[in-house]
mmCIF file of C-alpha atoms and ligand atoms in Angstrom:
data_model
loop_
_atom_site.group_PDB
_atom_site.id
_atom_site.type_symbol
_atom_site.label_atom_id
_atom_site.label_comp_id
_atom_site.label_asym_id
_atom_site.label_seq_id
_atom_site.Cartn_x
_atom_site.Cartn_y
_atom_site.Cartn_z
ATOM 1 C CA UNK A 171 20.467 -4.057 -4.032
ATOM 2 C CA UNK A 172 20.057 -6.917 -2.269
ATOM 3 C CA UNK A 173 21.285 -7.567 1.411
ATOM 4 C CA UNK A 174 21.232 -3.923 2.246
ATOM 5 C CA UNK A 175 19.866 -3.898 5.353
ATOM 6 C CA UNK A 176 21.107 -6.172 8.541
ATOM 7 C CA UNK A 177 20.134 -6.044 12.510
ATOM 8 C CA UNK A 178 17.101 -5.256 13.513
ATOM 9 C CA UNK A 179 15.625 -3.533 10.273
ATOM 10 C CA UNK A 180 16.678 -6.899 8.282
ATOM 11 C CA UNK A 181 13.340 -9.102 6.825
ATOM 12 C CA UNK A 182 15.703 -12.119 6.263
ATOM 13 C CA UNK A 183 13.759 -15.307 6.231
ATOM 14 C CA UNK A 184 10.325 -12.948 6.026
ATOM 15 C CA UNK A 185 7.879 -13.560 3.143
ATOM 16 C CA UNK A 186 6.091 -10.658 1.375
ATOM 17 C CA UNK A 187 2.853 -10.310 -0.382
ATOM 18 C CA UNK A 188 2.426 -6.920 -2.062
ATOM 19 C CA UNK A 189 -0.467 -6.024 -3.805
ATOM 20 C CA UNK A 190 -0.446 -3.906 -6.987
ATOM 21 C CA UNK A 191 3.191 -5.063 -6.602
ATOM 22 C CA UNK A 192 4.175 -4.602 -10.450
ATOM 23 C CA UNK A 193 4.746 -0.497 -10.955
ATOM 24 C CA UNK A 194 4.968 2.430 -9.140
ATOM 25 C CA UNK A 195 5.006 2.471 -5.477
ATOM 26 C CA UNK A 196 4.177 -0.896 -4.645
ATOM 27 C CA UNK A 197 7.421 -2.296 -6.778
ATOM 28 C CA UNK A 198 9.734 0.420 -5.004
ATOM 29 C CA UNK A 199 8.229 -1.261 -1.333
ATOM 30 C CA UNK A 200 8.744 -4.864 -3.138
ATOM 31 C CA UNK A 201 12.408 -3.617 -4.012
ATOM 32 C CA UNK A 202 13.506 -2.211 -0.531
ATOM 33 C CA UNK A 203 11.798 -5.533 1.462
ATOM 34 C CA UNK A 204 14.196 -7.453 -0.549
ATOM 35 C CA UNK A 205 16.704 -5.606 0.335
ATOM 36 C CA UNK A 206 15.953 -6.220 3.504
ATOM 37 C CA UNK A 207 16.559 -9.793 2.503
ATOM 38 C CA UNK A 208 13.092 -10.579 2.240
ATOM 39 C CA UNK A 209 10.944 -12.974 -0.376
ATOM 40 C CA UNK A 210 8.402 -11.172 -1.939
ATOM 41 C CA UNK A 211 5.465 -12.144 -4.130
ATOM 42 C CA UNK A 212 3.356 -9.160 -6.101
ATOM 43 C CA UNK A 213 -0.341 -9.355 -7.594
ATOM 44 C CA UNK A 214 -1.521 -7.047 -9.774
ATOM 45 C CA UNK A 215 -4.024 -7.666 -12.979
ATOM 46 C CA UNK A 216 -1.303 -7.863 -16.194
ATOM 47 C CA UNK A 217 0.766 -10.557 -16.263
ATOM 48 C CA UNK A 218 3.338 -8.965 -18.687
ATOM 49 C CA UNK A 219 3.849 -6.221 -16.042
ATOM 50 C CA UNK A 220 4.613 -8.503 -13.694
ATOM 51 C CA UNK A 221 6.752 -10.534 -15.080
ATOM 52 C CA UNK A 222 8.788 -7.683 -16.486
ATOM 53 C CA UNK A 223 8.769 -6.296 -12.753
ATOM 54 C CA UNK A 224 10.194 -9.679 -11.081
ATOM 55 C CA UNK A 225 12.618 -9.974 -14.011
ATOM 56 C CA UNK A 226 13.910 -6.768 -12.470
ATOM 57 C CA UNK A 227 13.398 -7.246 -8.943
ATOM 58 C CA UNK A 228 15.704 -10.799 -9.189
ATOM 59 C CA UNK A 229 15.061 -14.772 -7.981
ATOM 60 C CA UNK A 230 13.590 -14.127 -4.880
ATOM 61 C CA UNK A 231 10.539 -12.244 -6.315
ATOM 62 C CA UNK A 232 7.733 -14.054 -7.361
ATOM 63 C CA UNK A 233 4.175 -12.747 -8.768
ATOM 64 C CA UNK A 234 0.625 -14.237 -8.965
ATOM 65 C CA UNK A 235 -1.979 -12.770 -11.229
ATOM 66 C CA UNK A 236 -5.161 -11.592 -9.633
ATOM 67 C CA UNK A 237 -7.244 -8.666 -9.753
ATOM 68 C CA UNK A 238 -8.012 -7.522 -5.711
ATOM 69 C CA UNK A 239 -11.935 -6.286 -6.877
ATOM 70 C CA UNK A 240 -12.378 -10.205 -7.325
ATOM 71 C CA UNK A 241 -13.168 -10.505 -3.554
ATOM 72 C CA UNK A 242 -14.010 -14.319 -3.758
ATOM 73 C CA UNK A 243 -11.059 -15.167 -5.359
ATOM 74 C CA UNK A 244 -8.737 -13.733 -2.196
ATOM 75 C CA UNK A 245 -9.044 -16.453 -0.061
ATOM 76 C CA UNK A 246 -7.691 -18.638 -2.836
ATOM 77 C CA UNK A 247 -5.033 -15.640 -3.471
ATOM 78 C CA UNK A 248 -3.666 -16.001 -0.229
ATOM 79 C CA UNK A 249 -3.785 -20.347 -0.042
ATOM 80 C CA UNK A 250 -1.982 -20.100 -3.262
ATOM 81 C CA UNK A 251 1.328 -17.603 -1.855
ATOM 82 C CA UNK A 252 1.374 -19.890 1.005
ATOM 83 C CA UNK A 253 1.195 -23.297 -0.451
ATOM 84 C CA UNK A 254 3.830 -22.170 -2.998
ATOM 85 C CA UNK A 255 6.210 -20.080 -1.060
ATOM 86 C CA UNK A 256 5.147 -20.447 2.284
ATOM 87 C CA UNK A 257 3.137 -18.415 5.718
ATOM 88 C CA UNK A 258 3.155 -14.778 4.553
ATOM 89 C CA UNK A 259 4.712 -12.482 7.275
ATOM 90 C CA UNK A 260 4.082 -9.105 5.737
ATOM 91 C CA UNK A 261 0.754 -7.910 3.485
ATOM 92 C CA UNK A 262 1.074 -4.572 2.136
ATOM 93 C CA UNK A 263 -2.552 -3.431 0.920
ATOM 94 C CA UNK A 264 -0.718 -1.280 -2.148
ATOM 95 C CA UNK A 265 -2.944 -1.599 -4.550
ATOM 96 C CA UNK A 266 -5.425 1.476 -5.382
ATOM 97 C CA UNK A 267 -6.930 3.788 -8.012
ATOM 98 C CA UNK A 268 -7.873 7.534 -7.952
ATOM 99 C CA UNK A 269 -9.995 9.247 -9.592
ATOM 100 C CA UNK A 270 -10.733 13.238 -10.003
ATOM 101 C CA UNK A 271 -13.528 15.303 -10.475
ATOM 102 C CA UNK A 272 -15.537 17.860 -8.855
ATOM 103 C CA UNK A 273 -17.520 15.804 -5.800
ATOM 104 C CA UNK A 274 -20.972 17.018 -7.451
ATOM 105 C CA UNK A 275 -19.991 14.926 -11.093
ATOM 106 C CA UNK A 276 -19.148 11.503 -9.435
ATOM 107 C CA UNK A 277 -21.793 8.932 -10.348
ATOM 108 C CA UNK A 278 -22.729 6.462 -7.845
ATOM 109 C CA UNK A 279 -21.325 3.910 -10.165
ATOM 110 C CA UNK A 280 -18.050 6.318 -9.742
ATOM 111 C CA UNK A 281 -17.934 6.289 -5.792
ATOM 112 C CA UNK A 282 -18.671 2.468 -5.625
ATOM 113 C CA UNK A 283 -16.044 1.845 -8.076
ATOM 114 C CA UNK A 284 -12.996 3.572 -5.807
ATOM 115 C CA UNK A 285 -14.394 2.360 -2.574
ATOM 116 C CA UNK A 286 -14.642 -1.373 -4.094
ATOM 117 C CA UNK A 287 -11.085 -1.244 -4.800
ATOM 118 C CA UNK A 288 -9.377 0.964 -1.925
ATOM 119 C CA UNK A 289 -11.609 -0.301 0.909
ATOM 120 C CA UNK A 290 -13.614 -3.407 0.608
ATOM 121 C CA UNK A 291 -10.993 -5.681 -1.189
ATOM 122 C CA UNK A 292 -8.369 -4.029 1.400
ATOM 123 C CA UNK A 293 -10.601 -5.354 4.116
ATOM 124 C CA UNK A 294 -11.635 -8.443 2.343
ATOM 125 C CA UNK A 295 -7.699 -9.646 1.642
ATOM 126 C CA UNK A 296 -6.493 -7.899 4.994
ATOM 127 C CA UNK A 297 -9.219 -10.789 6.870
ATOM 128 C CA UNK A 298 -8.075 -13.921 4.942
ATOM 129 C CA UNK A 299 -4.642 -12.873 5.784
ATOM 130 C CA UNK A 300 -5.268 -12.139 9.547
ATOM 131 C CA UNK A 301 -7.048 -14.841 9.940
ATOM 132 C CA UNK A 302 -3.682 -17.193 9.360
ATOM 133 C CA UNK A 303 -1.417 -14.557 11.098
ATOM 134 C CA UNK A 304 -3.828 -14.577 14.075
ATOM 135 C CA UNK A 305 -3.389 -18.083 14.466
ATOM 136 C CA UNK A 306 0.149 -17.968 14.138
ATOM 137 C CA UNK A 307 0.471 -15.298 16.895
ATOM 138 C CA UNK A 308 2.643 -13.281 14.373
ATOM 139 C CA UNK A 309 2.295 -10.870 11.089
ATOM 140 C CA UNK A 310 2.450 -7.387 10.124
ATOM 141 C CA UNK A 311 -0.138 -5.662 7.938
ATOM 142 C CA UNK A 312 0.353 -2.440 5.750
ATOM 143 C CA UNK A 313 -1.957 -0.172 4.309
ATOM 144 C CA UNK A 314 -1.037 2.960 1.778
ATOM 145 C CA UNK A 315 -2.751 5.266 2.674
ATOM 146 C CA UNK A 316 -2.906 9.304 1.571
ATOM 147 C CA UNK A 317 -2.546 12.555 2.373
ATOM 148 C CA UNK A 318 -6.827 12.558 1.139
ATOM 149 C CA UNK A 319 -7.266 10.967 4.303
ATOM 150 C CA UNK A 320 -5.623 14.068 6.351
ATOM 151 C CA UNK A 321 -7.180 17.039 5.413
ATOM 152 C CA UNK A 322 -9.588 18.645 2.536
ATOM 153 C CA UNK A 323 -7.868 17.598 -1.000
ATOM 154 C CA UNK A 324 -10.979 18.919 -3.527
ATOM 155 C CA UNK A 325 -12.315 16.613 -6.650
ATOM 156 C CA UNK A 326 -11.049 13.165 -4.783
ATOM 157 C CA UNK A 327 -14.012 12.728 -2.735
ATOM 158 C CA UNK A 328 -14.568 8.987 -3.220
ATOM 159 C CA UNK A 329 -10.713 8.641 -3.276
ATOM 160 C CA UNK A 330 -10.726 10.575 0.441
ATOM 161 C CA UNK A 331 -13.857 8.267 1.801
ATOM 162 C CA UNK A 332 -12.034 4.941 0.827
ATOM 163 C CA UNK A 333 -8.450 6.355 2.575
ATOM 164 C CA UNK A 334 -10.461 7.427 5.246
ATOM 165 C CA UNK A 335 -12.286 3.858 5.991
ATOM 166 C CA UNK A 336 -8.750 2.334 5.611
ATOM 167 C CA UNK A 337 -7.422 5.045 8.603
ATOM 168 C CA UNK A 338 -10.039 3.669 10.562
ATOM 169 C CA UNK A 339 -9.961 0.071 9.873
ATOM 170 C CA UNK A 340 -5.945 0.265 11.005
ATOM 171 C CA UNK A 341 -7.531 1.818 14.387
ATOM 172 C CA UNK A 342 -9.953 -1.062 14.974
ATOM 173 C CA UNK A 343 -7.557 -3.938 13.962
ATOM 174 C CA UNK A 344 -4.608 -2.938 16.075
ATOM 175 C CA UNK A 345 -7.321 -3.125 18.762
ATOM 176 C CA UNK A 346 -8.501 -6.489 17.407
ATOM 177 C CA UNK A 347 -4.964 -8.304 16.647
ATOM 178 C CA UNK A 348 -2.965 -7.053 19.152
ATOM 179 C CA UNK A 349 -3.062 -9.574 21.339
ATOM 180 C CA UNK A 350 -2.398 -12.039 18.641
ATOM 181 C CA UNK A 351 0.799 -10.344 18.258
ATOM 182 C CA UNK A 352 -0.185 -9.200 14.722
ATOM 183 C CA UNK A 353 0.468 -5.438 14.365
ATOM 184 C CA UNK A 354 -0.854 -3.035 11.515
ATOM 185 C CA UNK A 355 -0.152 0.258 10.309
ATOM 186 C CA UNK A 356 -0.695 2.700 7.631
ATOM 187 C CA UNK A 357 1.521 4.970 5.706
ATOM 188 C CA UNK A 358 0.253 7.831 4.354
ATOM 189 C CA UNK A 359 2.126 8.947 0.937
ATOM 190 C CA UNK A 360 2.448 12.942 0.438
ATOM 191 C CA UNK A 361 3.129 13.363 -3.044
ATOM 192 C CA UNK A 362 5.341 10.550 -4.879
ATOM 193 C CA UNK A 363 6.107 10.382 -8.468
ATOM 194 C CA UNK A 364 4.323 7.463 -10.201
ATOM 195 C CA UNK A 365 2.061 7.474 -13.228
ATOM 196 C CA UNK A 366 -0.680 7.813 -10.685
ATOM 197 C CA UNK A 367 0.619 11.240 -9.404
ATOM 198 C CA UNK A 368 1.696 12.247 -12.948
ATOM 199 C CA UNK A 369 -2.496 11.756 -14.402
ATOM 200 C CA UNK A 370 -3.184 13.449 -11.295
ATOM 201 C CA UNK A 371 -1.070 16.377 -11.635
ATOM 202 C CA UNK A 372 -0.262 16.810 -15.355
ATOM 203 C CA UNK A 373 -3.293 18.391 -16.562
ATOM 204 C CA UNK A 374 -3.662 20.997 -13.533
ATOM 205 C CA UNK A 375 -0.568 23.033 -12.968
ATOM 206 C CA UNK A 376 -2.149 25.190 -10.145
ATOM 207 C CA UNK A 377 -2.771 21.575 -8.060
ATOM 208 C CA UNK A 378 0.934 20.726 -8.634
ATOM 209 C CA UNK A 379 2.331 24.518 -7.279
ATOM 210 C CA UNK A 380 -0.145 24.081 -4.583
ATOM 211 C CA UNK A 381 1.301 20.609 -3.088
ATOM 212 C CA UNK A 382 4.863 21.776 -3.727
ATOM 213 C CA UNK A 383 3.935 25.005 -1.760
ATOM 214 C CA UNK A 384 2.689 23.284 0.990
ATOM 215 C CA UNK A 385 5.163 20.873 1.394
ATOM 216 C CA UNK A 386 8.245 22.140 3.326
ATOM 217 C CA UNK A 387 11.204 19.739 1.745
ATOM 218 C CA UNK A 388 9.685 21.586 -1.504
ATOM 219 C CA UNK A 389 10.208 18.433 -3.638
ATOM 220 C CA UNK A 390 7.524 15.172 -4.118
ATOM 221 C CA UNK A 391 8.651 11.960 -2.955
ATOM 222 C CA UNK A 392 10.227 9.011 -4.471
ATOM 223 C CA UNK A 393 8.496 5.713 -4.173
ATOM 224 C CA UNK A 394 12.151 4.397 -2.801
ATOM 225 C CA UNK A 395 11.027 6.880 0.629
ATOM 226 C CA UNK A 396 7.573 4.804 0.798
ATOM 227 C CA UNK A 397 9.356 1.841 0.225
ATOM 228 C CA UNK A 398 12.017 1.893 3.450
ATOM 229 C CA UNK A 399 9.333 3.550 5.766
ATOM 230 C CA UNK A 400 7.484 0.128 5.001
ATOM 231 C CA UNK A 401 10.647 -2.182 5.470
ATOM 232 C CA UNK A 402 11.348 -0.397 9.340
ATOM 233 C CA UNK A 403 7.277 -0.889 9.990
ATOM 234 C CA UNK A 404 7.653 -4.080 8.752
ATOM 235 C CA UNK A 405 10.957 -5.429 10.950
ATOM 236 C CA UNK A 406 11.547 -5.815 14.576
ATOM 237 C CA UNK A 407 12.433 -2.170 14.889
ATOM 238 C CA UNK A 408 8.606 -1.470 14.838
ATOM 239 C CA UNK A 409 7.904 -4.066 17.561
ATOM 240 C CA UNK A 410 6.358 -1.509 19.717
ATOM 241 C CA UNK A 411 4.447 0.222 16.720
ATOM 242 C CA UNK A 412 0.596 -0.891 15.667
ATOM 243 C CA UNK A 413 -2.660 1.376 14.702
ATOM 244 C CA UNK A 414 -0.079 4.461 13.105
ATOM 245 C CA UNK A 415 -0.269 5.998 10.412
ATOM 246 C CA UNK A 416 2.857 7.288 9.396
ATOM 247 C CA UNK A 417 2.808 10.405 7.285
ATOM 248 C CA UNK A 418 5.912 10.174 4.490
ATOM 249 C CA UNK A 419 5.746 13.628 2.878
ATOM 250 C CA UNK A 420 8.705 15.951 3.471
ATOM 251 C CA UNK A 421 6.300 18.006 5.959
ATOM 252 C CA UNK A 422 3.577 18.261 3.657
ATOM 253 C CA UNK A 423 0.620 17.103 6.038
ATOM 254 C CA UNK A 424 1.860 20.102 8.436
ATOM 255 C CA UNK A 425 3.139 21.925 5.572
ATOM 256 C CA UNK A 426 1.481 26.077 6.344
HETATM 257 P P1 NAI B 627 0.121 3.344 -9.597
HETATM 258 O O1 NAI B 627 -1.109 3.567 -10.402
HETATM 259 O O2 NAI B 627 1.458 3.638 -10.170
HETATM 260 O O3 NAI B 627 0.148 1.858 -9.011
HETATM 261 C C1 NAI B 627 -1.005 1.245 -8.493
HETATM 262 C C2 NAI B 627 -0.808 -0.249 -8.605
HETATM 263 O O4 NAI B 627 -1.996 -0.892 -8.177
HETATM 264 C C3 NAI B 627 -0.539 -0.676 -10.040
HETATM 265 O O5 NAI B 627 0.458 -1.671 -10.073
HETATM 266 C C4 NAI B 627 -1.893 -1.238 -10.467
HETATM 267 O O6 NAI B 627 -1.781 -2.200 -11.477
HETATM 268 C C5 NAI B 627 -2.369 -1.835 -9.155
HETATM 269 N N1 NAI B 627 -3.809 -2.055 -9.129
HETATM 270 C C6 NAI B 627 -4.796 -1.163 -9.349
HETATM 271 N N2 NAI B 627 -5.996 -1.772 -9.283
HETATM 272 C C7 NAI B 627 -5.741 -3.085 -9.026
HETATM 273 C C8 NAI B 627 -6.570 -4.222 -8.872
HETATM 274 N N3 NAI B 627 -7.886 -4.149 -8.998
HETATM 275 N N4 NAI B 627 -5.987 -5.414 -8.609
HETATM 276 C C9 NAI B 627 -4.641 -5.514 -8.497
HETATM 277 N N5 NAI B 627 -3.812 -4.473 -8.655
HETATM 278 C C10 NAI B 627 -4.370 -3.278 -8.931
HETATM 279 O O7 NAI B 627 -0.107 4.185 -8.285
HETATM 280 P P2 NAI B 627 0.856 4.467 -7.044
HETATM 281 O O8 NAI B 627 1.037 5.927 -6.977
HETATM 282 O O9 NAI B 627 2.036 3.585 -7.053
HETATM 283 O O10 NAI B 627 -0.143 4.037 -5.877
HETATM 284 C C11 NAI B 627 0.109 2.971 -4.970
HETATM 285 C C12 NAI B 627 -0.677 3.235 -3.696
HETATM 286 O O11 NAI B 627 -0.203 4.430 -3.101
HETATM 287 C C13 NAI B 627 -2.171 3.421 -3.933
HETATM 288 O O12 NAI B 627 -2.904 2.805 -2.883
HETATM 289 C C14 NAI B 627 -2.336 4.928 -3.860
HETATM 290 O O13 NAI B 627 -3.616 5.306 -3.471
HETATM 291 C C15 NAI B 627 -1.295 5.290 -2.825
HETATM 292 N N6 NAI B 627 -0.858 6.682 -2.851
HETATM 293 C C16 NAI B 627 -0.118 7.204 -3.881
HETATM 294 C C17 NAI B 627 0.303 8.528 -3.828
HETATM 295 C C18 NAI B 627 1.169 9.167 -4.885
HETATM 296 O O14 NAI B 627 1.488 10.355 -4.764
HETATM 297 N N7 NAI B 627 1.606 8.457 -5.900
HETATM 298 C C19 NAI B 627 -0.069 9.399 -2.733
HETATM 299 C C20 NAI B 627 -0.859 8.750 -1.721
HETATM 300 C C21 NAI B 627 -1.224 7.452 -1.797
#
């Protein structure tokens, strides 16, 4: 797959770091940046994952083992991928969990647990990254976002809250970095199939028929279309773009 992609879309010479880089979405966005003819190196929390994924992905993927709720340890995360491989060009906050049940059920333990993971490590990593790329007058930052952050999805309330404070924290950075000439941008996911959509959906047929209704390409996505949206906001062809969220749903956010 690799050298795919030339001009102004290519990543040549770019370095990666992808978080929760190992399955699902995160290795299809990992896959299409080298394509692009980028280096990329993936976290996630099992090494055998990982080095079954970069065994797949070829010699110009690399992984490092960390687990992004271990916010002290991020600082060190992000020394480490540049001292080994060099400055990092491109972070892709990838990493998340969901959970789902009725808003009334979820403990406080529950809420914190979501929002510790999809929020406050996104920030946490997101800062010790910035803070190199803003001295360096140059990076691009990418958060996954969802669909929970664009309208009313029931039982995925703490799921919503922590894609909604990453919406907003894209808003305020673009603000912030800009001129650094470090842009950041969101995609928002409709409805891909990974394991994560599969637990989600598998058990409740009715949710399922309802997203397919509403979504006029009346199909889910493949992690492949999150992957290329995030190579073009990642290369020069996005020079112009920062603070976006980019919906990548076959019409399901304006789906009737
Ligand atoms: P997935 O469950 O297949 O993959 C999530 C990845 O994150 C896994 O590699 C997992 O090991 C990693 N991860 C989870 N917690 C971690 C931690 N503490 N430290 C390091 N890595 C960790 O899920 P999927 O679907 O690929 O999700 C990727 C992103 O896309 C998530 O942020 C999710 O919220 C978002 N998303 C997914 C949608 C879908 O339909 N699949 C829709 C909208 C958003």
């Amino acid at each position: 797959m690799e050298n795919q992609v030339s001009g102004i879309f290519s990543l040549k010479d770019k370095l990666a770091l992808i978080t929760g880089g190992g399955s699902g979405i995160g290795f299809d966005i990992a896959q299409c940046m080298l394509a692009a003819g980028a280096t990329v190196v993936i976290t996630g929390r099992r090494e055998g994952a990982l080095q079954e994924a970069v065994a797949v992905l070829g010699a110009s993927a690399h992984y490092i083992v960390n687990d992004v709720t271990e916010l002290d340890k991020l600082e060190a995360l992000v020394a480490e991928v540049e001292t080994r491989f060099g400055e990092i060009d491109i972070l892709v906050n990838n990493a998340g969990i969901n959970l789902k049940k009725p808003a009334l059920e979820v403990t406080d333990e529950d809420f914190a647990r979501i929002v510790h993971t999809n929020l406050n490590a996104v920030f946490s990593l997101t800062r010790a990254c910035a803070k190199r790329m803003v001295a360096r007058e140059r990076g691009c930052i990418l958060m996954i976002s969802s669909m929970a952050a664009y309208y009313g999805i029931d039982r995925v309330v703490a799921y919503a809250a922590s894609k909604s404070g990453v919406e907003g924290m894209v808003k305020v950075l673009a603000s912030e970095f800009s001129k650094y000439g470090v842009r950041i941008n969101a995609i928002a996911p409709g409805f891909i199939e990974t394991n994560m959509m599969r637990t989600a959906m598998s058990s409740d047929p009715d949710r399922m028929h309802k997203a397919l209704d509403r979504t006029p390409m009346a199909k889910f996505g493949k992690p492949a279309d999150i992957g290329w949206a995030a190579v073009f906001l990642a290369s020069e062809a996005a020079a112009y773009i920062t603070g976006a969220s980019l919906p990548v749903d076959g019409g399901n956010s304006i789906g009737f």
